[in-house]
Amino acid sequence: MTDETKIDDYLEIAEVIAVNADWKKALDVLLPTLRSFFLFDNLALYLKEKEQINLIDIVYARAVGRGKSAEADVDWGQEIAAQVLDKDEMVVKIPDSTTPRTERTSFPYFLGLPLRTSQGLIGALLFVRFGGPGYTKEQIRSARFLAAQFASMFERRLLYGEVVALQDARRQINLQEDFIATISHELRTPLGFIKGYTTTLLRSEANWDDETRNEFLTIIDEETDHLASLIDHMLESARLQSQTLMMKFQPVRLDLLLRDAMVRSQARYKDLQVNTNIIKLPLILADGVRLTQVFQNLFTNAAKYAPGSPVDIHVRQDGEKIRIEFSDQGPGIPPEHLPYIFDKFYRVPGYGTSGSGLGLFICGEIIKAHQGTLSAQSEVGKGTTFIIELPARKTAT
Ligand code: ADP
């Protein structure tokens, strides 16, 4: 190989590694270049397991030599990788010269190199050549160059993971700060009404007629319910967070639960119009109270965020899955907010209606506890559809 071709190969390797965020893809792209760099049959990458310092995991393995499939089944140098990590140095292992040479694959020449980053030793890069020849000094230097490039690629991946985790944590902190502001406002508003109307009723000099007194008491009653439901939401989400919300699984009929939630919601929201195709569904194992809560929450959201729009309920059973869709024709949810509506405390700005941003989070967790999924599709100006998918696990009864 001429010096110039060699430099071209070095360049290509460095460039492919620099531009590819996906390290597996980068390695697949590089494999042919690596083979022209120096001959090898198998290449394997080992990384230390994060929590357990003495364990290594093979994360990449490719057989590229002549009898590919035969070589895929042979030794990938795990033992050599363990030695590299143990000694924190390069390990070369060649077959014993006294053994008679029959099968190529019984004569592996191993070259193991440490993968070092600023965080320390993170793994090993292993080359295997079956039947030799041994590795020249120059080839070993090239292999060290590769190991350094791979190590920096993994370091970048680690850092990228940390940046994403930090961004998530930051978003969570912002949400909690917003939540404290929202929740103090949300708790204060009903409390203000309750206090105001109670003080008014208690004023000794005033003499309220029955109708006015009733009107005031109704407001106090409604605001107390609102306050209680806010507190329930907060407690439930705290329990879900600490996983102490117990589910009571029993055989239930989903169609009956849906009807029940519909009737209750229509009693609460007198104008709520619901179109359904609720079909008879088989008994499934579920927590009926929790699922009714989810359905009611979706009705309540439709009444709050899509006022005046009918809600279409569509139920389907697809083999092992039961799919329930709640569609409204409300204002919809802008695409930049849609991925977050199931997050704790998340509220789409600008709606003005009261709420805690906990409802959909709680619904999502309840559905998850049933091994199901809750998702949403929405188009601004057209409406929103919430989709619940539950496994139709048969019950014994
Ligand atoms: P809350 O109603 O207490 O704010 P949720 O978790 O139930 O909290 O809902 C999160 C957000 O998702 C709401 O604040 C609202 O912006 C949006 N949302 C929920 N349901 C709908 C719907 N049917 N149409 C439009 N937006 C909705």
Short mmCIF file of C-alpha atoms and ligand atoms in Angstrom, two decimals:
data_model
loop_
_atom_site.label_atom_id
_atom_site.label_comp_id
_atom_site.label_asym_id
_atom_site.label_seq_id
_atom_site.Cartn_x
_atom_site.Cartn_y
_atom_site.Cartn_z
CA MET A 1 0.00 0.00 0.00
CA THR A 2 1.44 3.41 -0.97
CA ASP A 3 1.83 6.12 1.66
CA GLU A 4 -0.70 8.22 -0.16
CA THR A 5 -3.41 5.50 -0.14
CA LYS A 6 -2.66 4.97 3.51
CA ILE A 7 -3.18 8.65 4.32
CA ASP A 8 -6.44 8.54 2.34
CA ASP A 9 -7.57 5.62 4.49
CA TYR A 10 -6.62 7.44 7.72
CA LEU A 11 -8.54 10.46 6.51
CA GLU A 12 -11.60 8.46 5.60
CA ILE A 13 -11.63 6.73 8.97
CA ALA A 14 -11.31 10.00 10.90
CA GLU A 15 -13.98 11.69 8.76
CA VAL A 16 -16.54 8.87 8.93
CA ILE A 17 -16.12 8.76 12.71
CA ALA A 18 -16.45 12.54 13.00
CA VAL A 19 -19.72 12.82 11.09
CA ASN A 20 -21.61 9.73 12.26
CA ALA A 21 -23.58 10.04 15.47
CA ASP A 22 -24.56 6.36 15.21
CA TRP A 23 -21.39 4.43 16.00
CA LYS A 24 -22.64 1.07 14.65
CA LYS A 25 -23.42 2.68 11.32
CA ALA A 26 -19.98 4.33 11.28
CA LEU A 27 -18.32 0.95 11.86
CA ASP A 28 -20.37 -0.75 9.14
CA VAL A 29 -19.40 2.00 6.68
CA LEU A 30 -15.77 1.68 7.70
CA LEU A 31 -15.41 -2.10 7.54
CA PRO A 32 -14.19 -2.30 3.88
CA THR A 33 -11.67 0.52 4.50
CA LEU A 34 -10.47 -1.18 7.66
CA ARG A 35 -9.88 -4.39 5.74
CA SER A 36 -7.72 -2.57 3.19
CA PHE A 37 -5.92 -0.91 6.11
CA PHE A 38 -4.72 -4.29 7.24
CA LEU A 39 -6.10 -7.78 6.86
CA PHE A 40 -8.20 -9.31 9.58
CA ASP A 41 -10.96 -11.92 9.68
CA ASN A 42 -12.97 -10.91 12.72
CA LEU A 43 -13.40 -7.64 14.53
CA ALA A 44 -15.07 -7.31 17.92
CA LEU A 45 -15.68 -4.45 20.30
CA TYR A 46 -16.09 -4.96 24.00
CA LEU A 47 -17.33 -2.36 26.46
CA LYS A 48 -17.25 -2.45 30.22
CA GLU A 49 -20.66 -2.68 31.80
CA LYS A 50 -21.39 0.58 33.56
CA GLU A 51 -22.40 -0.67 36.96
CA GLN A 52 -20.23 -3.79 37.14
CA ILE A 53 -16.61 -2.98 36.61
CA ASN A 54 -15.49 -6.56 36.02
CA LEU A 55 -18.06 -7.40 33.37
CA ILE A 56 -17.59 -6.76 29.69
CA ASP A 57 -20.16 -6.86 26.98
CA ILE A 58 -19.57 -7.58 23.31
CA VAL A 59 -21.28 -4.67 21.53
CA TYR A 60 -20.12 -5.21 17.96
CA ALA A 61 -18.81 -8.26 16.12
CA ARG A 62 -18.25 -8.74 12.41
CA ALA A 63 -16.68 -11.62 10.48
CA VAL A 64 -15.26 -10.29 7.22
CA GLY A 65 -12.62 -12.87 6.31
CA ARG A 66 -12.78 -15.67 3.74
CA GLY A 67 -14.92 -18.39 5.39
CA LYS A 68 -17.21 -15.76 6.98
CA SER A 69 -19.84 -18.08 8.38
CA ALA A 70 -17.35 -20.54 9.82
CA GLU A 71 -15.46 -17.67 11.38
CA ALA A 72 -18.62 -16.19 12.81
CA ASP A 73 -18.92 -19.24 15.04
CA VAL A 74 -15.40 -19.20 16.40
CA ASP A 75 -13.61 -17.44 19.19
CA TRP A 76 -14.29 -13.67 19.35
CA GLY A 77 -11.42 -13.12 21.75
CA GLN A 78 -13.47 -12.47 24.88
CA GLU A 79 -10.66 -13.83 27.02
CA ILE A 80 -8.10 -11.55 25.35
CA ALA A 81 -10.46 -8.58 25.79
CA ALA A 82 -10.67 -9.42 29.49
CA GLN A 83 -6.86 -9.45 29.69
CA VAL A 84 -6.63 -6.09 27.91
CA LEU A 85 -9.02 -4.59 30.42
CA ASP A 86 -7.35 -6.26 33.32
CA LYS A 87 -3.84 -5.08 32.43
CA ASP A 88 -4.91 -1.87 30.70
CA GLU A 89 -2.49 -2.60 27.85
CA MET A 90 -2.31 -4.08 24.39
CA VAL A 91 -2.33 -7.89 24.23
CA VAL A 92 -1.05 -9.90 21.25
CA LYS A 93 -1.64 -13.62 21.31
CA ILE A 94 -0.41 -15.97 18.61
CA PRO A 95 -0.99 -19.72 18.35
CA ASP A 96 1.45 -22.17 19.83
CA SER A 97 3.98 -23.05 17.06
CA THR A 98 4.15 -26.71 18.08
CA THR A 99 0.48 -27.45 17.34
CA PRO A 100 0.01 -29.07 13.91
CA ARG A 101 -1.80 -26.69 11.53
CA THR A 102 -4.95 -28.26 10.23
CA GLU A 103 -8.04 -26.02 10.37
CA ARG A 104 -7.36 -22.29 9.76
CA THR A 105 -9.87 -21.37 12.40
CA SER A 106 -8.01 -23.28 15.09
CA PHE A 107 -5.07 -20.84 14.70
CA PRO A 108 -6.36 -17.46 15.74
CA TYR A 109 -3.91 -14.54 15.94
CA PHE A 110 -5.39 -12.05 18.38
CA LEU A 111 -4.63 -8.37 18.68
CA GLY A 112 -6.41 -6.67 21.58
CA LEU A 113 -6.19 -2.94 22.21
CA PRO A 114 -7.48 -0.87 25.10
CA LEU A 115 -10.11 1.79 24.41
CA ARG A 116 -9.13 4.77 26.55
CA THR A 117 -11.05 8.00 27.02
CA SER A 118 -10.85 10.92 29.43
CA GLN A 119 -13.16 8.84 31.65
CA GLY A 120 -10.56 6.04 31.80
CA LEU A 121 -10.52 2.60 30.25
CA ILE A 122 -13.93 1.85 28.71
CA GLY A 123 -13.38 -1.30 26.66
CA ALA A 124 -11.27 -3.23 24.18
CA LEU A 125 -10.97 -3.52 20.41
CA LEU A 126 -10.17 -7.04 19.19
CA PHE A 127 -8.84 -8.21 15.83
CA VAL A 128 -8.60 -11.88 14.90
CA ARG A 129 -6.64 -13.32 11.97
CA PHE A 130 -7.04 -17.03 11.37
CA GLY A 131 -3.90 -18.89 10.33
CA GLY A 132 -1.78 -15.72 10.49
CA PRO A 133 0.35 -13.98 9.46
CA GLY A 134 1.29 -12.20 12.66
CA TYR A 135 0.78 -8.44 13.11
CA THR A 136 3.64 -6.19 11.95
CA LYS A 137 4.79 -3.19 13.98
CA GLU A 138 3.27 -0.86 11.44
CA GLN A 139 -0.06 -2.70 11.50
CA ILE A 140 -0.11 -2.48 15.27
CA ARG A 141 0.43 1.28 15.02
CA SER A 142 -2.52 1.53 12.60
CA ALA A 143 -4.65 -0.57 14.96
CA ARG A 144 -3.75 1.80 17.83
CA PHE A 145 -4.87 4.71 15.69
CA LEU A 146 -8.20 2.93 15.15
CA ALA A 147 -8.60 2.16 18.84
CA ALA A 148 -8.05 5.85 19.66
CA GLN A 149 -10.62 6.89 17.04
CA PHE A 150 -13.18 4.35 18.30
CA ALA A 151 -12.59 5.41 21.90
CA SER A 152 -13.28 9.05 21.07
CA MET A 153 -16.42 7.97 19.21
CA PHE A 154 -17.67 6.19 22.35
CA GLU A 155 -16.71 9.10 24.55
CA ARG A 156 -18.78 11.37 22.32
CA ARG A 157 -21.69 8.96 22.65
CA LEU A 158 -21.38 9.00 26.45
CA LEU A 159 -21.29 12.77 26.53
CA TYR A 160 -24.23 12.99 24.17
CA GLY A 161 -26.22 10.69 26.49
CA GLU A 162 -25.36 12.92 29.41
CA VAL A 163 -26.43 16.07 27.55
CA VAL A 164 -29.80 14.47 26.74
CA ALA A 165 -30.24 13.40 30.38
CA LEU A 166 -29.38 16.93 31.54
CA GLN A 167 -31.83 18.46 29.08
CA ASP A 168 -34.53 16.12 30.39
CA ALA A 169 -33.72 17.00 33.98
CA ARG A 170 -33.80 20.72 33.13
CA ARG A 171 -37.18 20.37 31.44
CA GLN A 172 -38.49 18.51 34.49
CA ILE A 173 -37.25 21.27 36.82
CA ASN A 174 -38.88 23.94 34.66
CA LEU A 175 -42.13 21.99 34.68
CA GLN A 176 -42.03 21.64 38.44
CA GLU A 177 -41.37 25.32 38.90
CA ASP A 178 -44.29 26.13 36.58
CA PHE A 179 -46.35 23.56 38.46
CA ILE A 180 -45.77 25.20 41.82
CA ALA A 181 -46.86 28.53 40.38
CA THR A 182 -49.89 26.94 38.68
CA ILE A 183 -50.92 24.80 41.59
CA SER A 184 -50.77 27.63 44.12
CA HIS A 185 -52.97 29.62 41.79
CA GLU A 186 -55.28 26.64 41.19
CA LEU A 187 -55.64 25.93 44.92
CA ARG A 188 -56.12 29.56 45.81
CA THR A 189 -58.90 30.21 43.31
CA PRO A 190 -61.46 27.74 44.71
CA LEU A 191 -60.34 28.55 48.25
CA GLY A 192 -60.95 32.24 47.55
CA PHE A 193 -64.51 31.50 46.38
CA ILE A 194 -65.22 29.24 49.35
CA LYS A 195 -63.87 31.76 51.83
CA GLY A 196 -65.63 34.70 50.15
CA TYR A 197 -69.08 33.10 49.97
CA THR A 198 -68.83 31.61 53.47
CA THR A 199 -67.85 34.98 54.97
CA THR A 200 -70.72 36.60 53.10
CA LEU A 201 -73.24 34.02 54.37
CA LEU A 202 -71.95 34.37 57.90
CA ARG A 203 -72.32 38.14 58.02
CA SER A 204 -74.71 38.68 60.87
CA GLU A 205 -76.22 41.90 59.53
CA ALA A 206 -77.19 40.38 56.18
CA ASN A 207 -80.42 38.55 55.70
CA TRP A 208 -80.18 36.34 52.61
CA ASP A 209 -83.27 34.94 50.95
CA ASP A 210 -83.39 31.16 50.35
CA GLU A 211 -82.63 31.42 46.65
CA THR A 212 -79.46 33.49 47.16
CA ARG A 213 -78.35 31.34 50.06
CA ASN A 214 -78.81 28.25 47.84
CA GLU A 215 -76.89 29.82 45.01
CA PHE A 216 -73.96 30.65 47.33
CA LEU A 217 -73.98 27.18 48.88
CA THR A 218 -73.98 25.57 45.42
CA ILE A 219 -70.89 27.59 44.48
CA ILE A 220 -69.20 26.57 47.73
CA ASP A 221 -70.14 22.94 47.05
CA GLU A 222 -68.77 22.97 43.49
CA GLU A 223 -65.57 24.72 44.47
CA THR A 224 -65.00 22.23 47.28
CA ASP A 225 -65.36 19.38 44.75
CA HIS A 226 -62.90 21.12 42.47
CA LEU A 227 -60.43 21.54 45.31
CA ALA A 228 -60.83 17.89 46.34
CA SER A 229 -60.23 16.68 42.79
CA LEU A 230 -57.09 18.82 42.49
CA ILE A 231 -55.73 17.38 45.71
CA ASP A 232 -56.64 13.84 44.59
CA HIS A 233 -54.75 14.38 41.34
CA MET A 234 -51.69 15.60 43.17
CA LEU A 235 -51.75 12.69 45.60
CA GLU A 236 -52.29 10.12 42.88
CA SER A 237 -49.47 11.40 40.78
CA ALA A 238 -47.18 11.36 43.84
CA ARG A 239 -48.25 7.76 44.54
CA LEU A 240 -47.71 6.76 40.92
CA GLN A 241 -44.28 8.31 41.13
CA SER A 242 -43.42 6.26 44.19
CA GLN A 243 -45.26 3.25 42.68
CA THR A 244 -47.57 2.81 45.62
CA LEU A 245 -50.79 3.12 43.67
CA MET A 246 -52.12 -0.42 43.80
CA MET A 247 -54.21 -1.76 40.96
CA LYS A 248 -56.96 -4.25 41.71
CA PHE A 249 -57.22 -6.52 38.69
CA GLN A 250 -60.55 -8.25 38.24
CA PRO A 251 -62.53 -9.55 35.27
CA VAL A 252 -64.32 -6.51 33.81
CA ARG A 253 -66.36 -5.63 30.73
CA LEU A 254 -64.79 -2.59 29.09
CA ASP A 255 -67.93 -1.68 27.17
CA LEU A 256 -69.84 -1.38 30.46
CA LEU A 257 -67.09 0.75 32.00
CA LEU A 258 -67.15 3.04 28.96
CA ARG A 259 -70.90 3.49 29.21
CA ASP A 260 -70.64 4.18 32.92
CA ALA A 261 -67.97 6.85 32.35
CA MET A 262 -70.06 8.35 29.56
CA VAL A 263 -73.21 8.58 31.69
CA ARG A 264 -71.32 10.16 34.60
CA SER A 265 -69.57 12.65 32.33
CA GLN A 266 -72.83 13.65 30.65
CA ALA A 267 -74.40 14.19 34.06
CA ARG A 268 -71.55 16.57 34.84
CA TYR A 269 -71.27 18.27 31.45
CA LYS A 270 -74.86 18.69 30.35
CA ASP A 271 -73.95 19.77 26.79
CA LEU A 272 -71.54 16.92 26.16
CA GLN A 273 -72.68 15.03 23.08
CA VAL A 274 -71.24 11.54 22.60
CA ASN A 275 -71.50 9.31 19.51
CA THR A 276 -70.50 5.72 20.13
CA ASN A 277 -70.19 2.37 18.49
CA ILE A 278 -69.52 0.65 21.81
CA ILE A 279 -69.53 -3.03 20.88
CA LYS A 280 -69.80 -5.87 23.34
CA LEU A 281 -66.33 -6.77 24.47
CA PRO A 282 -65.00 -9.88 26.16
CA LEU A 283 -64.17 -9.89 29.85
CA ILE A 284 -60.63 -8.75 30.49
CA LEU A 285 -58.52 -8.54 33.62
CA ALA A 286 -58.34 -4.90 34.62
CA ASP A 287 -58.84 -2.39 37.41
CA GLY A 288 -62.33 -1.18 36.58
CA VAL A 289 -62.24 1.87 38.86
CA ARG A 290 -58.97 3.11 37.36
CA LEU A 291 -60.05 2.54 33.77
CA THR A 292 -63.32 4.38 34.38
CA GLN A 293 -61.19 7.22 35.78
CA VAL A 294 -59.17 7.29 32.53
CA PHE A 295 -62.30 7.36 30.37
CA GLN A 296 -63.85 10.11 32.50
CA ASN A 297 -60.68 12.13 32.29
CA LEU A 298 -60.76 11.95 28.50
CA PHE A 299 -64.42 13.04 28.48
CA THR A 300 -63.61 15.89 30.87
CA ASN A 301 -60.71 17.03 28.68
CA ALA A 302 -62.94 16.99 25.62
CA ALA A 303 -65.53 19.07 27.50
CA LYS A 304 -62.83 21.49 28.71
CA TYR A 305 -60.61 21.83 25.65
CA ALA A 306 -63.09 21.13 22.84
CA PRO A 307 -66.27 22.74 24.22
CA GLY A 308 -69.30 22.32 21.99
CA SER A 309 -67.71 19.53 19.99
CA PRO A 310 -69.23 16.05 20.01
CA VAL A 311 -67.01 13.20 21.19
CA ASP A 312 -66.85 10.10 18.99
CA ILE A 313 -66.00 6.86 20.71
CA HIS A 314 -64.81 4.11 18.47
CA VAL A 315 -64.09 0.64 19.82
CA ARG A 316 -62.41 -2.18 17.91
CA GLN A 317 -60.98 -5.54 18.78
CA ASP A 318 -57.99 -6.56 16.69
CA GLY A 319 -57.15 -10.09 17.72
CA GLU A 320 -55.19 -9.73 20.94
CA LYS A 321 -55.76 -5.97 21.25
CA ILE A 322 -58.69 -3.79 22.18
CA ARG A 323 -58.51 -0.30 20.72
CA ILE A 324 -60.63 2.57 22.02
CA GLU A 325 -60.55 5.96 20.31
CA PHE A 326 -61.87 9.21 21.78
CA SER A 327 -62.10 11.85 19.04
CA ASP A 328 -63.19 15.46 19.36
CA GLN A 329 -63.43 18.22 16.80
CA GLY A 330 -61.93 20.87 19.01
CA PRO A 331 -59.06 23.28 18.34
CA GLY A 332 -56.47 20.48 18.41
CA ILE A 333 -52.99 20.49 19.91
CA PRO A 334 -50.07 22.15 18.06
CA PRO A 335 -47.46 19.57 16.96
CA GLU A 336 -44.70 21.19 19.06
CA HIS A 337 -46.73 20.49 22.23
CA LEU A 338 -48.21 17.10 21.32
CA PRO A 339 -45.18 14.96 22.38
CA TYR A 340 -45.31 16.39 25.91
CA ILE A 341 -48.99 16.30 26.90
CA PHE A 342 -48.52 13.01 28.80
CA ASP A 343 -45.67 14.48 30.85
CA LYS A 344 -46.30 15.39 34.44
CA PHE A 345 -47.54 19.00 34.85
CA TYR A 346 -47.48 19.72 31.12
CA ARG A 347 -50.18 22.09 29.90
CA VAL A 348 -50.44 23.60 26.45
CA PRO A 349 -50.13 27.34 27.00
CA GLY A 350 -52.95 29.64 25.98
CA TYR A 351 -56.06 27.59 26.79
CA GLY A 352 -56.87 29.51 29.94
CA THR A 353 -59.01 26.71 31.43
CA SER A 354 -58.18 25.44 34.88
CA GLY A 355 -56.17 22.26 35.33
CA SER A 356 -53.03 20.82 36.83
CA GLY A 357 -51.40 19.11 33.85
CA LEU A 358 -51.56 15.85 35.78
CA GLY A 359 -54.66 14.23 34.26
CA LEU A 360 -53.08 12.73 31.15
CA PHE A 361 -49.94 11.74 33.05
CA ILE A 362 -52.09 9.75 35.49
CA CYS A 363 -54.12 8.22 32.63
CA GLY A 364 -50.92 7.17 30.86
CA GLU A 365 -49.55 5.52 34.00
CA ILE A 366 -52.81 3.64 34.62
CA ILE A 367 -52.88 2.33 31.05
CA LYS A 368 -49.20 1.36 31.32
CA ALA A 369 -50.00 -0.61 34.49
CA HIS A 370 -52.43 -2.58 32.29
CA GLN A 371 -49.63 -3.29 29.76
CA GLY A 372 -51.39 -1.00 27.32
CA THR A 373 -50.59 2.26 25.56
CA LEU A 374 -52.21 5.69 25.49
CA SER A 375 -51.34 8.00 22.62
CA ALA A 376 -52.74 11.06 20.89
CA GLN A 377 -53.07 12.33 17.36
CA SER A 378 -54.09 15.87 16.71
CA GLU A 379 -54.48 18.42 13.97
CA VAL A 380 -54.84 22.10 14.76
CA GLY A 381 -58.30 23.31 13.76
CA LYS A 382 -59.60 19.76 13.21
CA GLY A 383 -59.51 18.01 16.56
CA THR A 384 -57.78 15.49 18.74
CA THR A 385 -57.99 11.71 19.04
CA PHE A 386 -56.80 9.83 22.11
CA ILE A 387 -56.10 6.16 21.46
CA ILE A 388 -56.07 3.51 24.17
CA GLU A 389 -54.76 0.07 23.31
CA LEU A 390 -55.19 -2.70 25.85
CA PRO A 391 -54.28 -6.37 25.63
CA ALA A 392 -57.41 -8.52 25.41
CA ARG A 393 -56.09 -11.03 27.94
CA LYS A 394 -58.68 -13.69 28.42
CA THR A 395 -59.80 -14.29 31.96
CA ALA A 396 -60.64 -17.65 33.48
CA THR A 397 -64.26 -16.61 34.09
P1 ADP B 1 -55.07 19.49 32.64
O1 ADP B 1 -56.35 19.32 31.92
O2 ADP B 1 -55.19 19.38 34.11
O3 ADP B 1 -54.30 20.70 32.21
P2 ADP B 1 -54.12 17.08 31.33
O4 ADP B 1 -52.89 16.30 31.68
O5 ADP B 1 -55.42 16.37 31.37
O6 ADP B 1 -54.08 18.33 32.27
O7 ADP B 1 -53.91 17.64 29.86
C1 ADP B 1 -52.67 18.22 29.47
C2 ADP B 1 -52.88 19.27 28.41
O8 ADP B 1 -53.24 18.62 27.18
C3 ADP B 1 -54.01 20.20 28.71
O9 ADP B 1 -53.57 21.28 29.51
C4 ADP B 1 -54.43 20.66 27.32
O10 ADP B 1 -53.62 21.74 26.93
C5 ADP B 1 -54.12 19.46 26.43
N1 ADP B 1 -55.33 18.69 26.08
C6 ADP B 1 -55.81 17.59 26.73
N2 ADP B 1 -56.91 17.12 26.11
C7 ADP B 1 -57.13 17.91 25.05
C8 ADP B 1 -58.13 17.92 23.99
N3 ADP B 1 -59.12 17.02 23.94
N4 ADP B 1 -58.03 18.91 23.06
C9 ADP B 1 -57.02 19.81 23.10
N5 ADP B 1 -56.07 19.84 24.05
C10 ADP B 1 -56.12 18.92 25.02
#
